[in-house]
Coordinates of C-alpha atoms in Angstrom, one line a residue:
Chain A
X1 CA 19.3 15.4 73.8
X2 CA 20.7 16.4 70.6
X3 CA 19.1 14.6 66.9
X4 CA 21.1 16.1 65.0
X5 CA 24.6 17.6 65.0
X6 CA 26.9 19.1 62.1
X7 CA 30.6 20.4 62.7
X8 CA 31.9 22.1 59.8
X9 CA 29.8 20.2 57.3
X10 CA 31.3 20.3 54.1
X11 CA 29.7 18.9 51.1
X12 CA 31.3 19.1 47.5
X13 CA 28.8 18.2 44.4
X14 CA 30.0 17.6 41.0
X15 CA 32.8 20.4 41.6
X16 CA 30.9 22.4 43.4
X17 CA 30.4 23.0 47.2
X18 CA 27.1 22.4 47.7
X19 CA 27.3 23.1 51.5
X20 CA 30.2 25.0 53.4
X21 CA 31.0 25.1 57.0
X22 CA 28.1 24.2 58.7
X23 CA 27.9 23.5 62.3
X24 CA 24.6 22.8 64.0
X25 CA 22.4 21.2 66.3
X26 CA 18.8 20.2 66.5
X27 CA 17.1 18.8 69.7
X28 CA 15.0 16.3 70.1
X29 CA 10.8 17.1 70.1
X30 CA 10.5 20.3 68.1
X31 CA 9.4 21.0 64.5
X32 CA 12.2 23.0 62.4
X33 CA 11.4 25.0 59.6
X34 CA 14.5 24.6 57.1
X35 CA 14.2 27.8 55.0
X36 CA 16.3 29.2 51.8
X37 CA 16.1 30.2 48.0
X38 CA 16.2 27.8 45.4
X39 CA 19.3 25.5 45.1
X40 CA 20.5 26.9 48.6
X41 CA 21.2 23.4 49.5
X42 CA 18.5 22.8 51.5
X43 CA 17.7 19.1 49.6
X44 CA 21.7 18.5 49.7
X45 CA 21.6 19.0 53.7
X46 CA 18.6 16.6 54.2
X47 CA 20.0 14.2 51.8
X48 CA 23.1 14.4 54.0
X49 CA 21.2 14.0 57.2
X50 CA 19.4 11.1 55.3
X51 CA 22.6 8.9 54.7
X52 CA 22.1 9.5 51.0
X53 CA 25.1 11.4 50.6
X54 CA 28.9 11.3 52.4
X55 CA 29.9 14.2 53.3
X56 CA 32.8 15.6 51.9
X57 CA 34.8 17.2 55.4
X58 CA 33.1 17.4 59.1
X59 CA 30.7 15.2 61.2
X60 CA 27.7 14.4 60.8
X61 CA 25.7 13.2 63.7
X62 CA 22.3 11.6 64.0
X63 CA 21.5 10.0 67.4
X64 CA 25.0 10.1 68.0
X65 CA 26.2 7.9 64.7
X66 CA 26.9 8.5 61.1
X67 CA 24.2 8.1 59.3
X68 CA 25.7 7.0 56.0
X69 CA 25.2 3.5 55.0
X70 CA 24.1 2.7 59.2
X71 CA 20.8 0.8 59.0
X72 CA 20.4 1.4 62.4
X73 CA 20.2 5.5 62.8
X74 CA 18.4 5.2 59.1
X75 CA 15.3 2.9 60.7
X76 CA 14.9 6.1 62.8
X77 CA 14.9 8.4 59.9
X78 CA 11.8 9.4 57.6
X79 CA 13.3 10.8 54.7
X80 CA 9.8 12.1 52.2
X81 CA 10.3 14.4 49.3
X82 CA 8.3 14.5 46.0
X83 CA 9.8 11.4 44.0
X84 CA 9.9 8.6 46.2
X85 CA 8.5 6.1 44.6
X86 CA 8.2 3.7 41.4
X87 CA 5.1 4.9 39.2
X88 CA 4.1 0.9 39.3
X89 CA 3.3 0.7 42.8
X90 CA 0.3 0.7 44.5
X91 CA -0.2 2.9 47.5
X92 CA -1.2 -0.7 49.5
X93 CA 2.0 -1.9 48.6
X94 CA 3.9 1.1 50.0
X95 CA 1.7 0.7 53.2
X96 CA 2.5 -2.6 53.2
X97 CA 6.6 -2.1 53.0
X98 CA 6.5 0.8 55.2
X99 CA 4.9 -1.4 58.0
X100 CA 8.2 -3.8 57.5
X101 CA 10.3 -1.2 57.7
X102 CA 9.2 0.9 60.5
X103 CA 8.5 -0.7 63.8
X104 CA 6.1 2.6 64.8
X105 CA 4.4 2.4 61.7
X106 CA 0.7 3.1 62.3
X107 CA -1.1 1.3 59.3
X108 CA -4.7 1.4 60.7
X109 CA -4.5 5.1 61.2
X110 CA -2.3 5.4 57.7
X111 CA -5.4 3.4 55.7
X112 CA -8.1 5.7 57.4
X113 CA -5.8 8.9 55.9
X114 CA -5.6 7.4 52.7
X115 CA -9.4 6.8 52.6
X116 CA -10.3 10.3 53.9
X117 CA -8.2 11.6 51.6
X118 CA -10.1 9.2 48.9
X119 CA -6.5 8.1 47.7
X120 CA -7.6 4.4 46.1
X121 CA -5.4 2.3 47.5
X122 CA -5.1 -0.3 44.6
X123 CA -4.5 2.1 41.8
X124 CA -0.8 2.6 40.4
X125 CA 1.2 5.8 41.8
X126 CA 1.5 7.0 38.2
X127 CA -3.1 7.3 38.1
X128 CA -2.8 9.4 40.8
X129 CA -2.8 13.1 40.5
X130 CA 0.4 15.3 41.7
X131 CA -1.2 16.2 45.1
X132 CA -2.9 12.9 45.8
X133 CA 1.1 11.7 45.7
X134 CA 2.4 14.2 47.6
X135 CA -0.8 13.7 50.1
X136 CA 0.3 10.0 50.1
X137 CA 3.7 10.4 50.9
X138 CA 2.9 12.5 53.8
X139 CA 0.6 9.8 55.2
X140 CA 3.5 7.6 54.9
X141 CA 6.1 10.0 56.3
X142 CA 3.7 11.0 59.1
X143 CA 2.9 7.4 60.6
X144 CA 6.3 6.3 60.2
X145 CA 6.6 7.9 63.3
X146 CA 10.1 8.1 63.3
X147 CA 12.3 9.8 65.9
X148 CA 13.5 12.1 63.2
X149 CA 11.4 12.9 59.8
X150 CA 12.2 15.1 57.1
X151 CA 9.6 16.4 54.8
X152 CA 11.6 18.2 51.3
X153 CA 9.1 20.6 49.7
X154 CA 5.8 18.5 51.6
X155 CA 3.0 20.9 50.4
X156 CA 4.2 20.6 46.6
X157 CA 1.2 20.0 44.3
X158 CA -1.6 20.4 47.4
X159 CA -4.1 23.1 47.4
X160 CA -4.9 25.5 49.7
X161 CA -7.6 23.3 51.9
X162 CA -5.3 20.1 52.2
X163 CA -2.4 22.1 53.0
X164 CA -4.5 23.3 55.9
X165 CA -5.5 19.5 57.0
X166 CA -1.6 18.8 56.3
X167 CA -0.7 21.4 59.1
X168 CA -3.5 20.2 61.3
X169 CA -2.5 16.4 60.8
X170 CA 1.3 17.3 61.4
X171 CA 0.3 19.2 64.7
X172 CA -2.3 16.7 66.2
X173 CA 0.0 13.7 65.4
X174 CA 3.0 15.7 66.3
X175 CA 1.4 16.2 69.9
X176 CA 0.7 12.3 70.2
X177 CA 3.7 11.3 69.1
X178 CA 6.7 14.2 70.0
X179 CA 9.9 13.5 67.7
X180 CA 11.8 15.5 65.4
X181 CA 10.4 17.4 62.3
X182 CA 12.4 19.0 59.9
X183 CA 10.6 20.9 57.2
X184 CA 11.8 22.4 54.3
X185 CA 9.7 24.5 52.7
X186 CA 9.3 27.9 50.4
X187 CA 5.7 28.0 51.7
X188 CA 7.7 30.3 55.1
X189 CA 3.9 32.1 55.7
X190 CA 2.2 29.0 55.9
X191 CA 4.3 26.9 57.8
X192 CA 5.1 29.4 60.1
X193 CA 2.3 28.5 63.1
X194 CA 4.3 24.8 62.9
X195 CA 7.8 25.7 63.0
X196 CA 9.2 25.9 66.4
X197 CA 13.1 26.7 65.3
X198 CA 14.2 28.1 62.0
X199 CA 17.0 27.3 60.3
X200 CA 18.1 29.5 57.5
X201 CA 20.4 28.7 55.2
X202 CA 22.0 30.9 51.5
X203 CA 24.2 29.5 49.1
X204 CA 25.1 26.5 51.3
X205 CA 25.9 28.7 54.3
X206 CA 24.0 28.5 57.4
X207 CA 22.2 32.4 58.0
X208 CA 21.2 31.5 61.4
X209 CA 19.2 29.0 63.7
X210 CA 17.1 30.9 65.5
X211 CA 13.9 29.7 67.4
X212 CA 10.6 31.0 65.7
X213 CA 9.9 33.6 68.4
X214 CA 13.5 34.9 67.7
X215 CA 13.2 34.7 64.1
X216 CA 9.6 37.0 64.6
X217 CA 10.9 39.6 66.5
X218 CA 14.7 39.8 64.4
X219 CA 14.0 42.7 62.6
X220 CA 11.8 45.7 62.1
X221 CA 10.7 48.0 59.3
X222 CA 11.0 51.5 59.4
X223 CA 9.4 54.0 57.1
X224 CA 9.5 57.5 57.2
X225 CA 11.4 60.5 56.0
X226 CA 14.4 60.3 54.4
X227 CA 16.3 62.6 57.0
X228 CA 15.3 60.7 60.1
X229 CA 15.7 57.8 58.4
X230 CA 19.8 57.9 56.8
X231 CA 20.8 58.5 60.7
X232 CA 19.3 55.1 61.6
X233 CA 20.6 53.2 58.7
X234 CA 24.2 54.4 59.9
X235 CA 23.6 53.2 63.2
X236 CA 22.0 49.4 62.7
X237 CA 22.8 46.6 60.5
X238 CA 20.3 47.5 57.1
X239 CA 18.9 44.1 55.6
X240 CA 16.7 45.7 52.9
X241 CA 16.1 49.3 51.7
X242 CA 13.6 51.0 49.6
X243 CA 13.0 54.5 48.8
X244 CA 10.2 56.4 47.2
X245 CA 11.1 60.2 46.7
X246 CA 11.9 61.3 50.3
X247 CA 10.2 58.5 51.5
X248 CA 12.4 55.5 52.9
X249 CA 11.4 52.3 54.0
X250 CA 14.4 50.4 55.7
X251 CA 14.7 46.6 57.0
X252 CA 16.9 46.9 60.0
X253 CA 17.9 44.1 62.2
X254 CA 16.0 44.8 65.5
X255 CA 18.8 45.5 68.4
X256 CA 17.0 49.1 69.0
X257 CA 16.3 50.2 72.4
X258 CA 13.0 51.6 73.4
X259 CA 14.3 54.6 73.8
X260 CA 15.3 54.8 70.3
X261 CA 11.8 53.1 69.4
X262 CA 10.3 56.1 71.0
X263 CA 12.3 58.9 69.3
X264 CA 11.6 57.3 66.0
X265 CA 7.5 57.2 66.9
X266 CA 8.0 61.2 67.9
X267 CA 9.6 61.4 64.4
X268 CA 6.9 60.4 63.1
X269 CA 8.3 57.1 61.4
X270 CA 6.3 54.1 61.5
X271 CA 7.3 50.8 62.9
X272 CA 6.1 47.5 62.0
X273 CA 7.5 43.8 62.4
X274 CA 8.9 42.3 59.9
X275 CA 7.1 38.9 59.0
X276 CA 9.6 35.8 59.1
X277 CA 9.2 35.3 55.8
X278 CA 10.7 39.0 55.0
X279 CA 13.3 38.5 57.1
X280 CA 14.3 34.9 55.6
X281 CA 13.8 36.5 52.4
X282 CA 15.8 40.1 52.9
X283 CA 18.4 37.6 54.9
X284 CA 19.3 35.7 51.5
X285 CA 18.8 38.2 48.4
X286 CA 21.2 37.8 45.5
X287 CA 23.6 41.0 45.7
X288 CA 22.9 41.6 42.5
X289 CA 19.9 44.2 43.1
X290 CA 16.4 42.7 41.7
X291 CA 14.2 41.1 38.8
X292 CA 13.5 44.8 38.2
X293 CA 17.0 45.5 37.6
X294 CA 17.5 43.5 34.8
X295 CA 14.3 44.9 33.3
X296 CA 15.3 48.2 33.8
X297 CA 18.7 47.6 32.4
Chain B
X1 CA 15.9 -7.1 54.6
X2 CA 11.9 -8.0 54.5
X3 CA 10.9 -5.1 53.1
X4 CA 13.5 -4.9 50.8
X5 CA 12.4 -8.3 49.3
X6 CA 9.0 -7.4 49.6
X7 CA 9.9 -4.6 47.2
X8 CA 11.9 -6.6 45.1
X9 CA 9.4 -9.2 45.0
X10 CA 6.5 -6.4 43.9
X11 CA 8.8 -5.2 41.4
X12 CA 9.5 -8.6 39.5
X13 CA 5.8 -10.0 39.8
X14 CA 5.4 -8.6 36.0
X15 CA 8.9 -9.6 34.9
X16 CA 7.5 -12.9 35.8
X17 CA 4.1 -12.5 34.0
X18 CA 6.6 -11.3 30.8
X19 CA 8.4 -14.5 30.6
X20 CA 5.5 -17.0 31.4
X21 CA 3.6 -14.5 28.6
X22 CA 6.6 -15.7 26.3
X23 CA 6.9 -19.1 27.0
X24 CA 3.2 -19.5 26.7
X25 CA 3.0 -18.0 23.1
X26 CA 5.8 -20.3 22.1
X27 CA 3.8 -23.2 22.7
X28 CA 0.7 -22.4 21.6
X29 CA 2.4 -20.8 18.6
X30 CA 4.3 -23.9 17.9
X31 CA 1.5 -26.7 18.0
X32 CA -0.9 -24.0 16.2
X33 CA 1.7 -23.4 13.4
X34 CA 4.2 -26.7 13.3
X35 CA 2.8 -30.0 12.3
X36 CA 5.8 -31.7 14.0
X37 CA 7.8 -31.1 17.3
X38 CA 11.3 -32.4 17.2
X39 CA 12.1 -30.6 20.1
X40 CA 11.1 -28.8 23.6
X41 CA 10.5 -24.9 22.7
X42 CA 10.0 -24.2 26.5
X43 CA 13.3 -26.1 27.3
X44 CA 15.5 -24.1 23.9
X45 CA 13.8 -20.4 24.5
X46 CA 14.6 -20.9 28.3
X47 CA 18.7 -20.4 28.6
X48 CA 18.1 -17.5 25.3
X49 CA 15.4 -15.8 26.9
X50 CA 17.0 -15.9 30.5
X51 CA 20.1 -14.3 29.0
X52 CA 18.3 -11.7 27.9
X53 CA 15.9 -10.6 30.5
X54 CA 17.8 -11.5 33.4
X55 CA 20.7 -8.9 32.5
X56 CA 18.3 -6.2 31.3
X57 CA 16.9 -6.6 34.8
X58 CA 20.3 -6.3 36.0
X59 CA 20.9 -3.1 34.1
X60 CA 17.3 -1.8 35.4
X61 CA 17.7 -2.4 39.4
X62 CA 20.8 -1.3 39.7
X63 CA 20.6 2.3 38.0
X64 CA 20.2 5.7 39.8
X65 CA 16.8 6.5 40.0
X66 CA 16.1 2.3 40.7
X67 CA 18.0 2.3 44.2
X68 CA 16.9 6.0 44.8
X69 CA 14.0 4.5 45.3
X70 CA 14.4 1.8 47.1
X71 CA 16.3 3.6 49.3
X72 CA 12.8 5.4 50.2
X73 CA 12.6 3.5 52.5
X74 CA 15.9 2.3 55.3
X75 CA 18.4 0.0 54.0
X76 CA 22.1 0.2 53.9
X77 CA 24.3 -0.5 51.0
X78 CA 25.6 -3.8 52.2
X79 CA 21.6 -5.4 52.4
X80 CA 20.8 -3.9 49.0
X81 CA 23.5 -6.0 47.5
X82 CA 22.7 -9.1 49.8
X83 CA 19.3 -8.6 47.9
X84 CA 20.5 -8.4 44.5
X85 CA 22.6 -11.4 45.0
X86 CA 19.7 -13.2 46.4
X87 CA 18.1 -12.2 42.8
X88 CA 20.4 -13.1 40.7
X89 CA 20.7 -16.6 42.0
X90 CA 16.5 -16.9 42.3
X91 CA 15.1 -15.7 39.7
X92 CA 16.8 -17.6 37.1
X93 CA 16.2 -20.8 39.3
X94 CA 12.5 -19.7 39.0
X95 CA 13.1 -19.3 35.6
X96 CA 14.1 -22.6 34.9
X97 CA 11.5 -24.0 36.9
X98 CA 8.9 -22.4 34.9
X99 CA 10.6 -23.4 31.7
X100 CA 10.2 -26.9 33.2
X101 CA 7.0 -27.1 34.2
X102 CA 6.4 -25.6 30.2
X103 CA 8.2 -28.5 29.2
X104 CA 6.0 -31.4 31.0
X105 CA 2.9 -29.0 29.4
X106 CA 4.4 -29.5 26.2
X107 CA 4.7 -33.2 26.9
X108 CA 1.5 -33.5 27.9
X109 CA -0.1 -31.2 24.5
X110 CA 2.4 -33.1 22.4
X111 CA 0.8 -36.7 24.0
X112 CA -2.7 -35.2 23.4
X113 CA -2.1 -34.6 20.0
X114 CA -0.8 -37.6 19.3
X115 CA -4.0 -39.5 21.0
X116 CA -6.0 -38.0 17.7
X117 CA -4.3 -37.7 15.1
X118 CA -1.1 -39.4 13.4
X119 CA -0.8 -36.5 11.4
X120 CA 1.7 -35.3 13.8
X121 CA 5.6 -36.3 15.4
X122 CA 7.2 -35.9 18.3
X123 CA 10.5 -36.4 19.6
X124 CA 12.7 -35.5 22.2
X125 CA 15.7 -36.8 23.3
X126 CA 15.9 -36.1 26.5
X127 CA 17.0 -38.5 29.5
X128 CA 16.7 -37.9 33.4
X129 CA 20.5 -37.2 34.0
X130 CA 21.2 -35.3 30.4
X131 CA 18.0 -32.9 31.9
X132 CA 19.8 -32.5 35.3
X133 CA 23.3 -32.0 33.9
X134 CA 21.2 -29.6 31.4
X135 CA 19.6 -27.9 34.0
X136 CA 22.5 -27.5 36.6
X137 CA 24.7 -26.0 33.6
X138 CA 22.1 -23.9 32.3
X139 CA 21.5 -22.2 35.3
X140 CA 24.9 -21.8 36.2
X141 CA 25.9 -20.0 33.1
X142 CA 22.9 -18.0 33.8
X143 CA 23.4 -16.6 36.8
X144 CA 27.2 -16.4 35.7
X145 CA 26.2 -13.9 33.1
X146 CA 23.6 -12.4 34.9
X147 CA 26.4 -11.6 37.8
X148 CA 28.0 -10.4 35.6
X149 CA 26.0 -8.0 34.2
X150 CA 25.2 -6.6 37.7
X151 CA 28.7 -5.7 37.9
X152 CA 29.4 -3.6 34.8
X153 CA 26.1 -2.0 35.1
X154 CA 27.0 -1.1 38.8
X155 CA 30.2 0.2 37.8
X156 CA 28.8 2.0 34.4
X157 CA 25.6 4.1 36.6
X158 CA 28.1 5.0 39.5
X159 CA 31.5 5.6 36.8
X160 CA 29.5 6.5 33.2
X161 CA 32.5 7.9 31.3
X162 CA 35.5 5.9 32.5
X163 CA 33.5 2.5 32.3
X164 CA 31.7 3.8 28.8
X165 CA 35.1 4.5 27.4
X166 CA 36.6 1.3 28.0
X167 CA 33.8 -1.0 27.1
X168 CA 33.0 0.9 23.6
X169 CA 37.3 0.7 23.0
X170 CA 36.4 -3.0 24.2
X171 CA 33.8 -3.6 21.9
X172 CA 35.5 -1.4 19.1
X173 CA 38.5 -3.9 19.3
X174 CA 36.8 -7.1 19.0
X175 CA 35.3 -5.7 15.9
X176 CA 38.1 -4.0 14.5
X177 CA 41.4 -5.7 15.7
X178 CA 41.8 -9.5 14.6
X179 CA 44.6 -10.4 16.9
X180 CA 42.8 -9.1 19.8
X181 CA 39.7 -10.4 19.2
X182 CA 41.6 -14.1 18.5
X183 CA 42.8 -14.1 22.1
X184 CA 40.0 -12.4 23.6
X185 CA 37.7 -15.9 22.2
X186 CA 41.1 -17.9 22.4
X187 CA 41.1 -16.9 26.4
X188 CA 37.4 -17.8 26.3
X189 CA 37.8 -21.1 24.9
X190 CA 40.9 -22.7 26.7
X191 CA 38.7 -21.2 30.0
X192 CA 35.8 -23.3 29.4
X193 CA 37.5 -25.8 26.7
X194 CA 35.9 -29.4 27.1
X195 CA 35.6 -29.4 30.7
X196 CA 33.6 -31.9 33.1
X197 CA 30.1 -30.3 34.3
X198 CA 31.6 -30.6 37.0
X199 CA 34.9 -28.6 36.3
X200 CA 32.7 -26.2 33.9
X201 CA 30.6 -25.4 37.0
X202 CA 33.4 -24.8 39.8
X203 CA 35.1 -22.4 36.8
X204 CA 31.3 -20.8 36.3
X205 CA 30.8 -20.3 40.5
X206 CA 34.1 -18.7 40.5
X207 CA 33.8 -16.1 38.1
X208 CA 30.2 -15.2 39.5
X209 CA 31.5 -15.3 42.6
X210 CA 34.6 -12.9 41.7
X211 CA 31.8 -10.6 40.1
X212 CA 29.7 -10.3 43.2
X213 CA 32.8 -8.9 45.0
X214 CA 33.8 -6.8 42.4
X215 CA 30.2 -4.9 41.6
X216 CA 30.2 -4.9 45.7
X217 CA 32.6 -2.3 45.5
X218 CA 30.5 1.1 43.6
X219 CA 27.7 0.0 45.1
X220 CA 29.1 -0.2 48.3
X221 CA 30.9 3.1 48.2
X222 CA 27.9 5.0 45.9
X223 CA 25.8 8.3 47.0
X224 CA 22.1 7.7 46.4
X225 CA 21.5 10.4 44.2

């Protein structure tokens, strides 16, 4: 069964489309990874998905209804990302509502996290630090339990050790309770052993939606010499490109056939995969060269 | 709608502590510094001090970042405003009834006082039906201008410039233009011109009721941004 499903979502903002023409579907049970630069509309899809915002042209689908202003596909829907809540709460207050709202709410287990995580449960968000509130609202987000959850940026402000225990507590919990996880995250490395599917998305376009296994084997690196290199590049699509001297390293989308593998290896060229994170990275640079460009300039 | 009260109810607990802070430094500060009472302080402050918290409440709850967060957790646009109706007509009942329950403390002080010393007077004019009339009227025009003020601010945070524009050319034109600040006051005034409680009220309930439908609208149709 499908979650989630967007035909030709368009979504203007302040004169600006924020999102263009994107059509898409997410199943039920599976843990996406939604990936892109900054201000690549990643927050403006969720927010869409969340019934925050009306789209501007196409469907929007989740469990089969609009989700705008429909309490009953929103009950189902965890929406978490850094600035959720007032700075006067207390986080047994927010335990408290969140066990109204959501029928699957599991406050016994959502008190033990907050006591592991020795978040004190009477103090007022604004005492707590920056990654005890994002560790909060992934407690809250997490035993929601709801058939589809969205997590905006949910490692913001945690270091290295509880971004670990996040992963393990989304994966354990995950496997208890199977439902829909949509990530969206900069962090494409880390996250990478939870995501299931990928979706990619650059300048409010969708890239591709590819599973993870997909996404890990889309594209290789190549780096040789120049002259056996410039034939390849003519042949495949290129997605990055760097040369030192007569030295060339090349990004190529991986539709190479082993017997072309094997001519390259005789050449003497070596070949490496290229790590999700490169490819959702080479996928969505700026033409406008690099960082080192404008220095050089 | 539990939770949503829940959070509502969280989020006014110190608006409540504010106002019984005020109407408990008006007593004390009165008996401490007046000799004499000649009237309820609890009862006077009430209606002035309503009228001023109750729409700055308004103006709070129902800006951006206020409903972004309540919308942290589900509720749809028609619940929210449910809730905010249910506020405005609560909280200045509860108000009122805290300004009451002042007043018999006063009553009480003022009766204490009186038991040791003579040095001291106390009057208050105040008779069972001129208190419920009182009350009734008070907390009509309350929640009439709290309504109110729910409804501009709910246009103003959804519609800043077309909404700022006309209420400072609204404001600028009582100050400036005589004529139209006559009939703005003379419209007032034949509206609510020596009516019955009963008349004032029905003319109160339908102007609050005509702002509930009218700040339905931008809230009804906003993006929680």
């Amino acid at each position: 069964m499908n979650v989630v499903i967007l035909q030709d979502l368009v979504k203007r903002f302040k004169g600006k489309t924020a999102l263009s023409d994107i059509s898409l579907e997410l199943q039920e049970n599976c843990i996406v990874g939604l990936i892109g630069r900054n201000g690549a509309g990643m927050t403006m899809l969720l927010r869409t998905l969340a019934g925050y915002l009306r789209p501007t042209k196409g469907t929007v689908l989740v469990f089969g209804e609009k989700p705008f202003d429909n309490i009953r596909v929103l009950s189902d829907i965890m929406y978490m990302d850094d600035d959720r809540f007032r700075d006067s709460d207390t986080p047994k207050d927010l335990i408290d509502r969140a066990a109204l709202s959501y029928s699957r709410f599991d406050k016994a287990l959502a008190i033990k996290l907050l006591d592991y995580f020795s978040i004190p449960v009477k103090a007022r968000m604004k005492k707590l630090s920056k990654g005890m509130r994002t560790l909060f609202s992934l407690v809250i987000a997490l035993m929601s339990r709801c058939p589809l959850t969205m997590l905006d940026e949910p490692t913001i402000g945690l270091d290295a050790s509880h971004r670990k225990e996040f992963a393990s507590l989304l994966l354990r919990d995950f496997a208890n309770h199977p439902r829909t996880i949509i990530i969206s995250s900069h962090l494409i490395s880390e996250l990478e052993s939870l995501m299931e599917q990928v979706v990619l998305i650059d300048n409010g376009r969708l890239v591709f939606h590819k599973t993870i296994e997909n996404v890990q084997r889309y594209a290789l690196y190549l780096a040789g010499h120049r002259k056996a290199l410039e034939e390849v590049a003519g042949r495949h699509r290129v997605i990055c490109r760097e040369s030192m001297g007569e030295r060339l390293v090349l990004g190529v989308v991986n539709d190479l056939t082993a017997e072309e593998l094997r001519q390259l290896e005789a050449q003497g060229v070596e070949i490496s995969a290229m790590s999700v994170q490169d490819v959702c990275v080479n996928l969505t640079v700026p033409n406008k060269g690099g960082v080192l460009d404008v220095i050089a300039e | 709608m539990k939770a949503l009260l829940y959070g509502y109810y969280l989020d006014f607990k110190s608006f409540f502590g504010i106002y019984f802070s005020i109407l408990l430094g008006l007593i004390i500060s009165k008996f401490l510094i007046t000799p004499s009472a000649s009237s309820s302080s609890s009862l006077n402050s009430a209606l002035i001090n309503c009228m001023i918290m109750l729409p700055v409440a308004m103006m709070v709850i129902t800006s951006n970042s206020e409903l972004k967060k309540k919308f942290s957790f589900p509720v749809d646009r028609d619940l929210l405003v449910l809730c905010h109706i249910l506020l405005i007509l609560v909280l200045p009942l509860v108000m009122l009834l805290m300004s009451c329950f002042f007043y018999l403390v006063e009553l009480l002080l003022a009766e204490l006082t009186l038991s040791v010393t003579t040095n001291f007077f106390y009057s208050l004019a105040i008779t069972k039906s001129s208190f419920l009339i009182g009350f009734a009227i008070s907390y009509m025009i309350i929640v009439c201008v709290t309504a109110l003020t729910w409804m501009v601010s709910a246009w103003f945070y959804r519609h800043k410039v077309p909404v700022g524009v006309i209420g400072a050319a609204f404001i600028l034109g009582l100050i400036y233009l005589d004529d139209f600040r006559d009939s703005v006051f003379g419209l007032i005034g034949r509206l609510f011109h020596n009516p019955t409680p009963g008349l004032l009220s029905l003319k109160l309930a339908v102007i609050t009721l005509a702002a509930f439908a009218l700040g339905y609208i931008p809230i009804k149709r906003m993006e929680v941004k």
